[in-house]
Coordinates of C-alpha atoms in Angstrom, one line a residue:
X27 CA 62.5 105.9 108.7
X28 CA 65.5 103.6 108.5
X29 CA 68.0 104.3 105.7
X30 CA 69.6 100.8 105.8
X31 CA 67.6 99.4 102.8
X32 CA 68.6 102.4 100.8
X33 CA 72.2 102.0 101.7
X34 CA 72.2 98.3 100.8
X35 CA 70.5 99.2 97.4
X36 CA 73.1 102.0 96.8
X37 CA 75.9 99.6 97.6
X38 CA 74.6 97.0 95.1
X39 CA 74.1 99.6 92.4
X40 CA 77.6 100.9 92.9
X41 CA 79.2 97.5 93.0
X42 CA 77.3 96.4 89.9
X43 CA 79.1 99.1 87.9
X44 CA 82.5 97.9 89.1
X45 CA 82.9 94.6 87.2
X46 CA 86.0 94.2 85.1
X47 CA 86.0 92.5 81.7
X48 CA 85.5 88.7 81.5
X49 CA 89.3 88.2 82.0
X50 CA 88.9 89.1 85.7
X51 CA 89.3 86.2 88.2
X52 CA 86.3 84.0 89.0
X53 CA 84.2 85.4 91.8
X54 CA 84.6 82.3 94.0
X55 CA 88.4 82.7 94.0
X56 CA 88.4 86.4 94.6
X57 CA 88.6 88.3 97.9
X58 CA 86.9 91.7 97.7
X59 CA 88.2 94.3 100.1
X60 CA 87.6 98.0 101.0
X61 CA 90.7 99.6 102.4
X62 CA 91.3 102.8 104.3
X63 CA 91.5 104.9 101.2
X64 CA 92.1 104.6 97.4
X65 CA 95.5 103.5 96.4
X66 CA 96.8 106.5 94.5
X67 CA 100.6 106.3 94.8
X68 CA 102.0 103.0 93.6
X69 CA 105.7 103.7 94.1
X70 CA 106.3 102.1 97.5
X71 CA 109.4 104.4 98.3
X72 CA 107.8 107.7 97.2
X73 CA 105.4 108.3 100.0
X74 CA 105.0 107.3 103.7
X75 CA 101.2 106.9 103.2
X76 CA 99.9 103.8 104.9
X77 CA 97.8 102.8 102.0
X78 CA 100.8 102.7 99.7
X79 CA 102.6 100.5 102.3
X80 CA 99.7 98.1 102.2
X81 CA 99.9 97.9 98.4
X82 CA 103.7 97.4 98.7
X83 CA 103.4 94.3 100.9
X84 CA 101.1 92.7 98.4
X85 CA 103.2 93.4 95.2
X86 CA 106.8 93.8 96.5
X87 CA 108.9 91.9 99.0
X88 CA 111.5 92.7 101.7
X89 CA 114.9 91.3 102.6
X90 CA 113.7 90.8 106.2
X91 CA 110.3 91.0 107.9
X92 CA 108.8 91.2 111.4
X93 CA 107.1 88.2 112.9
X94 CA 104.1 88.3 115.3
X95 CA 106.4 88.7 118.3
X96 CA 108.1 91.8 116.8
X97 CA 111.3 89.8 115.9
X98 CA 113.0 90.4 112.6
X99 CA 113.2 87.3 110.4
X100 CA 114.8 86.6 107.0
X101 CA 112.4 86.9 104.0
X102 CA 114.2 87.3 100.6
X103 CA 117.5 86.6 102.4
X104 CA 118.6 83.0 102.8
X105 CA 121.4 83.6 105.3
X106 CA 123.9 86.3 106.4
X107 CA 127.1 86.6 108.3
X108 CA 128.6 89.4 110.5
X109 CA 132.3 90.1 111.1
X110 CA 133.5 89.9 114.8
X111 CA 133.6 93.8 115.0
X112 CA 130.0 94.0 113.7
X113 CA 131.1 96.3 110.8
X114 CA 130.9 93.9 107.8
X115 CA 127.6 92.2 106.9
X116 CA 127.3 89.7 104.0
X117 CA 123.9 88.6 102.7
X118 CA 122.9 85.8 100.4
X119 CA 119.5 85.8 98.7
X120 CA 117.2 82.8 98.4
X121 CA 117.3 80.8 95.2
X122 CA 114.4 81.1 92.7
X123 CA 113.4 84.7 93.4
X124 CA 112.0 86.4 90.2
X125 CA 110.5 89.7 89.4
X126 CA 107.0 89.8 87.9
X127 CA 108.4 90.3 84.4
X128 CA 110.2 86.9 84.7
X129 CA 113.7 88.2 85.3
X130 CA 115.7 86.9 88.3
X131 CA 116.1 88.9 91.4
X132 CA 119.8 89.9 91.9
X133 CA 121.9 91.3 94.6
X134 CA 122.5 94.4 92.4
X135 CA 118.7 95.0 92.4
X136 CA 118.7 94.9 96.2
X137 CA 121.7 97.2 96.6
X138 CA 120.0 99.8 94.3
X139 CA 116.7 99.4 96.2
X140 CA 118.3 99.9 99.6
X141 CA 120.0 103.1 98.3
X142 CA 116.8 104.5 96.9
X143 CA 114.7 103.6 99.9
X144 CA 117.3 104.9 102.3
X145 CA 117.0 108.4 100.8
X146 CA 113.3 108.4 101.6
X147 CA 113.2 106.8 105.0
X148 CA 114.2 108.3 108.3
X149 CA 115.6 105.1 109.7
X150 CA 117.0 104.1 106.3
X151 CA 118.9 107.3 106.1
X152 CA 120.6 106.6 109.4
X153 CA 121.7 103.2 108.1
X154 CA 123.2 104.8 105.0
X155 CA 124.9 107.5 107.1
X156 CA 126.7 104.7 109.0
X157 CA 127.6 102.8 105.9
X158 CA 131.0 103.0 104.2
X159 CA 130.1 100.8 101.2
X160 CA 127.3 98.5 100.0
X161 CA 128.0 96.5 96.9
X162 CA 127.0 93.3 95.1
X163 CA 129.6 90.5 95.3
X164 CA 127.8 88.0 93.2
X165 CA 124.4 87.4 91.5
X166 CA 122.8 86.5 94.9
X167 CA 125.2 88.1 97.4
X168 CA 126.0 91.6 98.6
X169 CA 128.1 93.1 101.4
X170 CA 127.3 96.1 103.6
X171 CA 130.4 97.6 105.3
X172 CA 129.8 100.1 108.1
X173 CA 132.1 103.0 108.9
X174 CA 130.8 103.2 112.5
X175 CA 128.9 100.9 114.8
X176 CA 125.2 100.6 114.0
X177 CA 123.3 98.1 116.2
X178 CA 120.1 98.0 114.2
X179 CA 121.2 96.7 110.8
X180 CA 118.6 93.9 110.7
X181 CA 115.9 95.9 112.4
X182 CA 116.4 98.6 109.8
X183 CA 116.2 96.2 106.8
X184 CA 113.2 94.6 108.4
X185 CA 111.4 97.7 109.5
X186 CA 107.7 98.1 108.9
X187 CA 108.0 101.9 109.2
X188 CA 106.6 103.6 106.1
X189 CA 108.0 103.8 103.5
X190 CA 109.1 100.2 104.1
X191 CA 112.3 98.8 102.5
X192 CA 110.7 97.1 99.5
X193 CA 113.0 95.7 96.8
X194 CA 112.5 96.4 93.1
X195 CA 114.6 95.8 89.9
X196 CA 117.7 97.9 89.6
X197 CA 116.5 99.7 86.5
X198 CA 113.6 101.0 88.5
X199 CA 115.5 101.6 91.7
X200 CA 117.8 104.0 89.7
X201 CA 114.9 106.4 89.5
X202 CA 115.6 109.3 91.8
X203 CA 113.5 109.1 95.0
X204 CA 111.9 112.4 94.2
X205 CA 110.4 110.9 91.1
X206 CA 107.9 108.1 90.9
X207 CA 108.8 104.9 89.2
X208 CA 107.0 104.4 85.8
X209 CA 106.5 100.6 86.1
X210 CA 105.1 98.6 89.0
X211 CA 107.2 95.4 89.0
X212 CA 107.8 93.6 92.3
X213 CA 108.5 90.1 93.4
X214 CA 105.7 89.7 95.9
X215 CA 102.8 87.2 96.1
X216 CA 100.5 89.4 94.0
X217 CA 101.0 91.1 90.7
X218 CA 99.8 94.5 89.5
X219 CA 98.6 95.4 85.9
X220 CA 97.4 98.7 84.7
X221 CA 94.8 96.9 82.7
X222 CA 93.2 95.7 86.0
X223 CA 93.2 99.2 87.6
X224 CA 90.5 101.8 87.2
X225 CA 91.3 105.0 89.2
X226 CA 88.5 105.9 91.5
X227 CA 86.8 102.6 91.0
X228 CA 88.8 99.4 91.7
X229 CA 92.1 97.6 91.5
X230 CA 92.6 93.9 90.9
X231 CA 95.8 92.2 92.1
X232 CA 96.3 88.7 90.8
X233 CA 98.1 85.8 92.5
X234 CA 101.7 85.5 91.4
X235 CA 101.9 81.9 90.3
X236 CA 105.7 82.1 90.1
X237 CA 106.2 83.3 93.7
X238 CA 108.4 81.0 95.8
X239 CA 107.3 81.3 99.5
X240 CA 109.5 80.5 102.4
X241 CA 109.1 77.1 103.9
X242 CA 108.3 78.3 107.4
X243 CA 104.6 78.8 108.4
X244 CA 103.2 82.3 107.9
X245 CA 103.8 84.5 110.9
X246 CA 102.6 88.1 110.5
X247 CA 105.0 89.6 107.8
X248 CA 107.4 86.8 108.1
X249 CA 107.3 83.1 107.0
X250 CA 105.7 81.7 104.0
X251 CA 103.5 84.1 102.0
X252 CA 101.2 81.5 100.4
X253 CA 98.4 83.2 98.3
X254 CA 95.3 81.0 98.7
X255 CA 93.1 83.3 96.6
X256 CA 93.4 83.9 92.9
X257 CA 92.8 87.6 93.1
X258 CA 92.4 90.5 95.5
X259 CA 89.7 92.9 94.3
X260 CA 90.1 96.3 96.0
X261 CA 87.1 98.5 95.8
X262 CA 86.9 102.2 96.3
X263 CA 83.9 102.9 98.6
X264 CA 84.7 106.0 100.7
X265 CA 81.6 105.9 102.9
X266 CA 82.0 103.3 105.7
X267 CA 78.2 102.7 106.2
X268 CA 77.8 102.0 102.5
X269 CA 80.7 99.5 102.6
X270 CA 79.1 97.7 105.6
X271 CA 75.8 97.5 103.8
X272 CA 77.6 95.9 100.8
X273 CA 79.3 93.4 103.2
X274 CA 75.9 92.5 104.6
X275 CA 74.7 92.0 101.1
X276 CA 77.6 89.6 100.5
X277 CA 79.4 91.8 98.0
X278 CA 82.4 92.8 100.2
X279 CA 84.5 90.3 102.2
X280 CA 86.8 92.6 104.1
X281 CA 86.7 96.2 105.4
X282 CA 89.9 97.6 106.9
X283 CA 88.3 100.1 109.2
X284 CA 84.9 99.3 110.7
X285 CA 83.1 102.6 111.5
X286 CA 83.2 103.4 115.2
X287 CA 79.5 104.1 115.3
X288 CA 78.6 100.6 113.9
X289 CA 80.9 98.5 116.1
X290 CA 78.0 97.6 118.4
X291 CA 75.9 96.4 115.5
X292 CA 78.7 94.5 113.9
X293 CA 79.6 92.7 117.2
X294 CA 76.1 91.2 117.2
X295 CA 76.0 90.3 113.5
X296 CA 76.7 86.6 113.1
X297 CA 77.5 87.1 109.4
X298 CA 80.7 89.0 110.2
X299 CA 83.7 89.0 112.5
X300 CA 85.5 92.0 114.0
X301 CA 89.3 91.8 114.1
X302 CA 90.6 93.7 117.1
X303 CA 94.2 94.8 117.5
X304 CA 96.5 95.3 120.5
X305 CA 100.0 96.7 121.2
X306 CA 101.9 97.9 118.1
X307 CA 98.9 97.2 115.9
X308 CA 97.0 99.9 117.7
X309 CA 96.9 103.6 116.9
X310 CA 98.4 106.1 119.2
X311 CA 97.2 109.7 119.1
X312 CA 99.3 112.8 119.8
X313 CA 98.8 116.5 119.9
X314 CA 101.3 118.1 117.6
X315 CA 102.4 121.5 118.8
X316 CA 104.0 124.4 116.9
X317 CA 107.2 125.5 118.6
X318 CA 107.9 128.2 116.1
X319 CA 105.3 130.8 117.0
X320 CA 102.4 131.6 119.2
X321 CA 101.9 130.5 122.8
X322 CA 103.4 127.1 122.3
X323 CA 106.7 128.5 121.3
X324 CA 107.3 128.6 125.1
X325 CA 108.1 125.1 126.5
X326 CA 106.5 126.0 129.9
X327 CA 103.2 126.7 128.2
X328 CA 103.5 123.4 126.2
X329 CA 104.0 121.6 129.4
X330 CA 100.6 122.7 130.7
X331 CA 99.1 120.2 128.3
X332 CA 100.7 117.4 130.3
X333 CA 98.3 118.3 133.2
X334 CA 95.4 119.1 130.9
X335 CA 95.0 116.2 128.4
X336 CA 92.6 113.5 129.8
X337 CA 93.1 110.5 127.6
X338 CA 90.0 108.7 129.0
X339 CA 87.8 111.7 127.9
X340 CA 89.1 111.5 124.3
X341 CA 88.6 107.7 124.2
X342 CA 85.1 108.2 125.5
X343 CA 84.5 110.8 122.9
X344 CA 85.2 108.1 120.3
X345 CA 82.5 105.9 121.9
X346 CA 85.1 103.1 122.3
X347 CA 84.9 100.6 125.1
X348 CA 87.9 99.2 127.0
X349 CA 88.0 96.4 124.4
X350 CA 89.2 98.8 121.8
X351 CA 90.9 101.6 123.7
X352 CA 93.2 102.4 126.6
X353 CA 95.1 105.3 128.2
X354 CA 98.9 105.2 127.8
X355 CA 101.4 107.7 129.0
X356 CA 104.4 106.0 127.4
X357 CA 105.6 108.1 124.5
X358 CA 107.0 105.1 122.6
X359 CA 103.8 103.1 123.0
X360 CA 102.4 100.8 125.7
X361 CA 103.1 97.2 124.8
X362 CA 106.4 98.0 123.0
X363 CA 109.9 97.1 124.1
X364 CA 110.5 100.8 124.8
X365 CA 107.4 101.4 127.1
X366 CA 108.5 103.5 130.1
X367 CA 107.0 105.7 132.8
X368 CA 109.9 108.1 132.8
X369 CA 108.8 111.8 133.0
X370 CA 105.1 110.9 133.1
X371 CA 104.4 112.3 136.6
X372 CA 102.4 115.3 135.5
X373 CA 100.2 113.1 133.3
X374 CA 99.0 110.7 135.9
X375 CA 96.1 112.8 137.3
X376 CA 95.0 115.2 134.6
X377 CA 92.5 117.9 135.5
X378 CA 91.4 121.4 134.5
X379 CA 92.4 122.7 137.9
X380 CA 95.9 121.3 137.7
X381 CA 96.3 122.8 134.2
X382 CA 94.9 126.1 135.3
X383 CA 97.4 126.2 138.2
X384 CA 100.3 125.3 135.9
X385 CA 99.2 128.0 133.4
X386 CA 99.4 130.7 136.1
X387 CA 103.1 129.8 136.6
X388 CA 103.9 130.7 132.9
X389 CA 104.2 133.9 131.0
X390 CA 101.0 133.2 129.0
X391 CA 99.2 136.5 128.4
X392 CA 96.0 135.5 126.6
X393 CA 97.4 135.0 123.1
X394 CA 95.1 132.9 120.9
X395 CA 95.8 129.2 120.6
X396 CA 94.9 128.2 117.1
X397 CA 93.5 124.6 117.2
X398 CA 93.2 123.0 113.7
X399 CA 90.2 120.7 113.4
X400 CA 90.0 118.2 110.5
X401 CA 86.3 117.8 109.6
X402 CA 86.8 114.7 107.4
X403 CA 88.9 112.5 109.7
X404 CA 87.0 111.2 112.7
X405 CA 89.8 110.6 115.2
X406 CA 91.6 113.9 114.4
X407 CA 88.3 115.8 114.6
X408 CA 87.1 114.5 118.0
X409 CA 90.6 114.7 119.6
X410 CA 91.0 118.3 118.5
X411 CA 87.5 119.4 119.6
X412 CA 88.0 117.9 123.0
X413 CA 91.3 119.7 123.4
X414 CA 89.8 123.0 122.4
X415 CA 87.2 122.7 125.0
X416 CA 89.6 121.8 127.8
X417 CA 92.0 124.6 126.7
X418 CA 89.2 127.1 127.1
X419 CA 88.2 125.8 130.5
X420 CA 91.8 126.0 131.7
X421 CA 92.1 129.7 130.8
X422 CA 93.5 129.7 127.3
X423 CA 92.1 131.9 124.5
X424 CA 91.1 129.5 121.8
X425 CA 90.7 130.0 118.0
X426 CA 89.3 126.8 116.6
X427 CA 89.6 126.6 112.8
X428 CA 87.8 123.8 111.0
X429 CA 89.1 122.5 107.6
X430 CA 89.7 119.3 105.8
X431 CA 92.7 117.1 106.6
X432 CA 94.6 118.1 103.5
X433 CA 94.4 121.7 104.6
X434 CA 95.6 120.7 108.1
X435 CA 98.6 119.0 106.5
X436 CA 99.3 122.1 104.4
X437 CA 98.9 124.5 107.3
X438 CA 101.3 122.6 109.5
X439 CA 104.2 123.3 107.1
X440 CA 103.9 127.0 108.0
X441 CA 105.7 128.5 111.0
X442 CA 102.7 130.7 111.8
X443 CA 98.9 130.3 111.6
X444 CA 98.5 127.3 113.8
X445 CA 99.2 126.1 117.4
X446 CA 98.1 122.5 117.8
X447 CA 96.1 119.7 116.1
X448 CA 95.3 116.0 116.9
X449 CA 96.8 113.2 114.8
X450 CA 97.3 109.5 115.1
X451 CA 99.6 106.9 113.7
X452 CA 100.3 103.1 114.2
X453 CA 102.4 101.8 117.0
X454 CA 104.6 99.9 114.5
X455 CA 105.8 103.3 113.3
X456 CA 105.8 105.3 116.6
X457 CA 107.4 102.8 119.0
X458 CA 110.9 103.2 117.7
X459 CA 112.6 106.6 118.3
X460 CA 114.2 106.4 114.9
X461 CA 110.8 106.0 113.1
X462 CA 108.7 108.2 115.4
X463 CA 107.3 111.0 113.3
X464 CA 106.4 113.2 116.3
X465 CA 110.1 113.7 117.3
X466 CA 112.0 112.3 114.4
X467 CA 112.4 115.7 112.7
X468 CA 114.0 117.4 115.8
X469 CA 116.5 120.1 114.7
X470 CA 116.0 119.4 111.0
X471 CA 114.7 121.5 108.2
X472 CA 111.6 119.4 107.8
X473 CA 108.3 121.3 107.6
X474 CA 106.1 118.6 109.2
X475 CA 107.4 118.2 112.7
X476 CA 106.3 121.3 114.5
X477 CA 109.7 123.1 114.2
X478 CA 111.1 121.7 117.4
X479 CA 114.8 121.8 118.1
X480 CA 115.9 120.4 121.4
X481 CA 119.7 120.0 121.0
X482 CA 120.0 117.8 124.0
X483 CA 117.9 115.2 122.2
X484 CA 119.8 115.1 118.9
X485 CA 122.8 113.0 120.0
X486 CA 120.5 110.4 121.6
X487 CA 119.2 109.3 118.3
X488 CA 122.7 108.3 117.2
X489 CA 123.4 106.7 120.6
X490 CA 120.2 104.7 120.2
X491 CA 121.2 103.5 116.7
X492 CA 124.6 102.5 117.9
X493 CA 123.6 100.7 121.1
X494 CA 124.5 97.0 121.0
X495 CA 121.7 95.6 123.1
X496 CA 118.0 96.0 123.7
X497 CA 118.7 96.9 127.3
X498 CA 121.0 99.8 126.3
X499 CA 118.4 101.1 123.8
X500 CA 115.6 100.9 126.4
X501 CA 117.7 103.1 128.8
X502 CA 118.3 105.6 126.0
X503 CA 114.6 105.7 125.0
X504 CA 113.6 106.4 128.6
X505 CA 116.0 109.4 128.7
X506 CA 114.6 110.6 125.4
X507 CA 111.0 110.3 126.8
X508 CA 112.0 112.5 129.8
X509 CA 113.3 115.2 127.6
X510 CA 110.3 115.0 125.2
X511 CA 107.9 115.5 128.0
X512 CA 110.0 118.1 129.8
X513 CA 110.0 120.1 126.5
X514 CA 106.4 119.4 125.7
X515 CA 107.2 118.2 122.2
X516 CA 104.1 116.0 121.8
X517 CA 101.3 115.0 124.1
X518 CA 99.6 111.6 123.7
X519 CA 95.8 111.5 123.8
X520 CA 95.2 107.7 123.8
X521 CA 95.9 104.3 122.3
X522 CA 93.2 102.6 120.4
X523 CA 92.3 100.1 117.7
X524 CA 90.1 100.7 114.7
X525 CA 89.0 97.1 114.1
X526 CA 88.8 95.5 110.7
X527 CA 85.6 93.6 109.9
X528 CA 85.2 90.6 107.5
X529 CA 82.7 88.0 106.5
X530 CA 82.7 84.7 108.4
X531 CA 83.6 82.9 105.1
X532 CA 87.2 84.1 105.4
X533 CA 89.6 81.9 107.3
X534 CA 93.2 82.2 108.5
X535 CA 93.2 86.0 108.1
X536 CA 96.4 87.3 109.6
X537 CA 95.8 89.6 112.6
X538 CA 97.5 92.8 111.5
X539 CA 96.7 96.5 111.4
X540 CA 98.5 96.4 108.0
X541 CA 96.1 94.4 105.9
X542 CA 97.7 91.2 104.7
X543 CA 96.0 88.9 102.1
X544 CA 98.4 86.0 101.8
X545 CA 97.5 82.9 103.9
X546 CA 93.8 83.8 104.0
X547 CA 91.3 81.5 102.4
X548 CA 87.6 81.8 101.5
X549 CA 85.1 79.1 102.2

């Protein structure tokens, strides 16, 4: 018997309990969305969680932003100048910018925000390390003076890497980065109020009537952010099938992640549209390996995985067609400015036989490989299960341990007790060496990067940051990729999209893996 009617009924019953008091925005002017997870952390600097970044782009704003071609454009900034030696940068803010409490946005606010964010961001910390001074020189102007060349000033201030460089009032930005801010006051196109937020239930973000958008057309994160809806109603519905049933019943307008197993049905449903993603808006999966203990403490054993991992098998395991998935050996993402085939020779014809032969050339003596399998995250689960099977077939002793994702994240901070697990992140974060979480913690005390320390790689991060041209950075990225694969620091298992789905009544929805709700209208 089909469970679809029951799911639809359950969705309607759930949604019926979610209405806010009569003060909430009229239904016809409200876009109702289900995002990847509940928005728990509202401080946009405090965590790199993607869901918090999504919230940040609605409520806060940035000095610069990336357009649809990946170019950095001014956002809160009106204009800027650079000294001939490239060490002194002067920025002027646009007129008319105000915080949600009605006070004007000042340069002092932005200076304090950059300092706080830089202490929480990998790429931001590199900018601060290269900075001699950063200070307000007027109500709308501030100057950043470098003590050494840094070729990515605008790229850093306009990065989408989470946590993104969101601006906030100085009094909030003075909160230490290790503590959460106590008020949520931004200057973005939507406003937040605790009165419109019920934890575990829903959050209503209202249009900021005082927001002054740029005059240019909207272009991804850049250009004019014109809110054409009165409110964004974000519902908490963890089960994807229930959310889809609610959409079919007309109660949900947008779902960030369409369930993989329902893509075929949704493609045929004339009431909805799938929003596919390519390039940097796709996810890239990697196997994270523990270099501190166990078999993968030996780089030669780690390199066996270059011959073993068959990306096409993983993508087939997801049930994804070529429309949504592809193989990609480039460590810094296919479709990015830093795509390269350097060092990828062992990955071009993966097979169990090639891996078995490579394993025989190592000192591996049958020690167990502990594969962590997250049972509550589809992509991580499937990728890890497929790897465990191939490891066994290649001659490894495998200990597959199943747990929830939170437990995987906790286990990875230990130097013992795990060997490998599958994980995925967006290309907008992984394509730049300075924001790539797989290798960004090389030779640091961080507990989340697999405890790798390849000293040859360390100075290349600084060289990349200081390089004056894209061509110079591309050459450095290619050298980095060769080292990363030679040392087996991370092995990609595929590049794929998890499409969004929305009702056909929505128009002008910005194509972005980061959900963006300005510009969109509702018929």
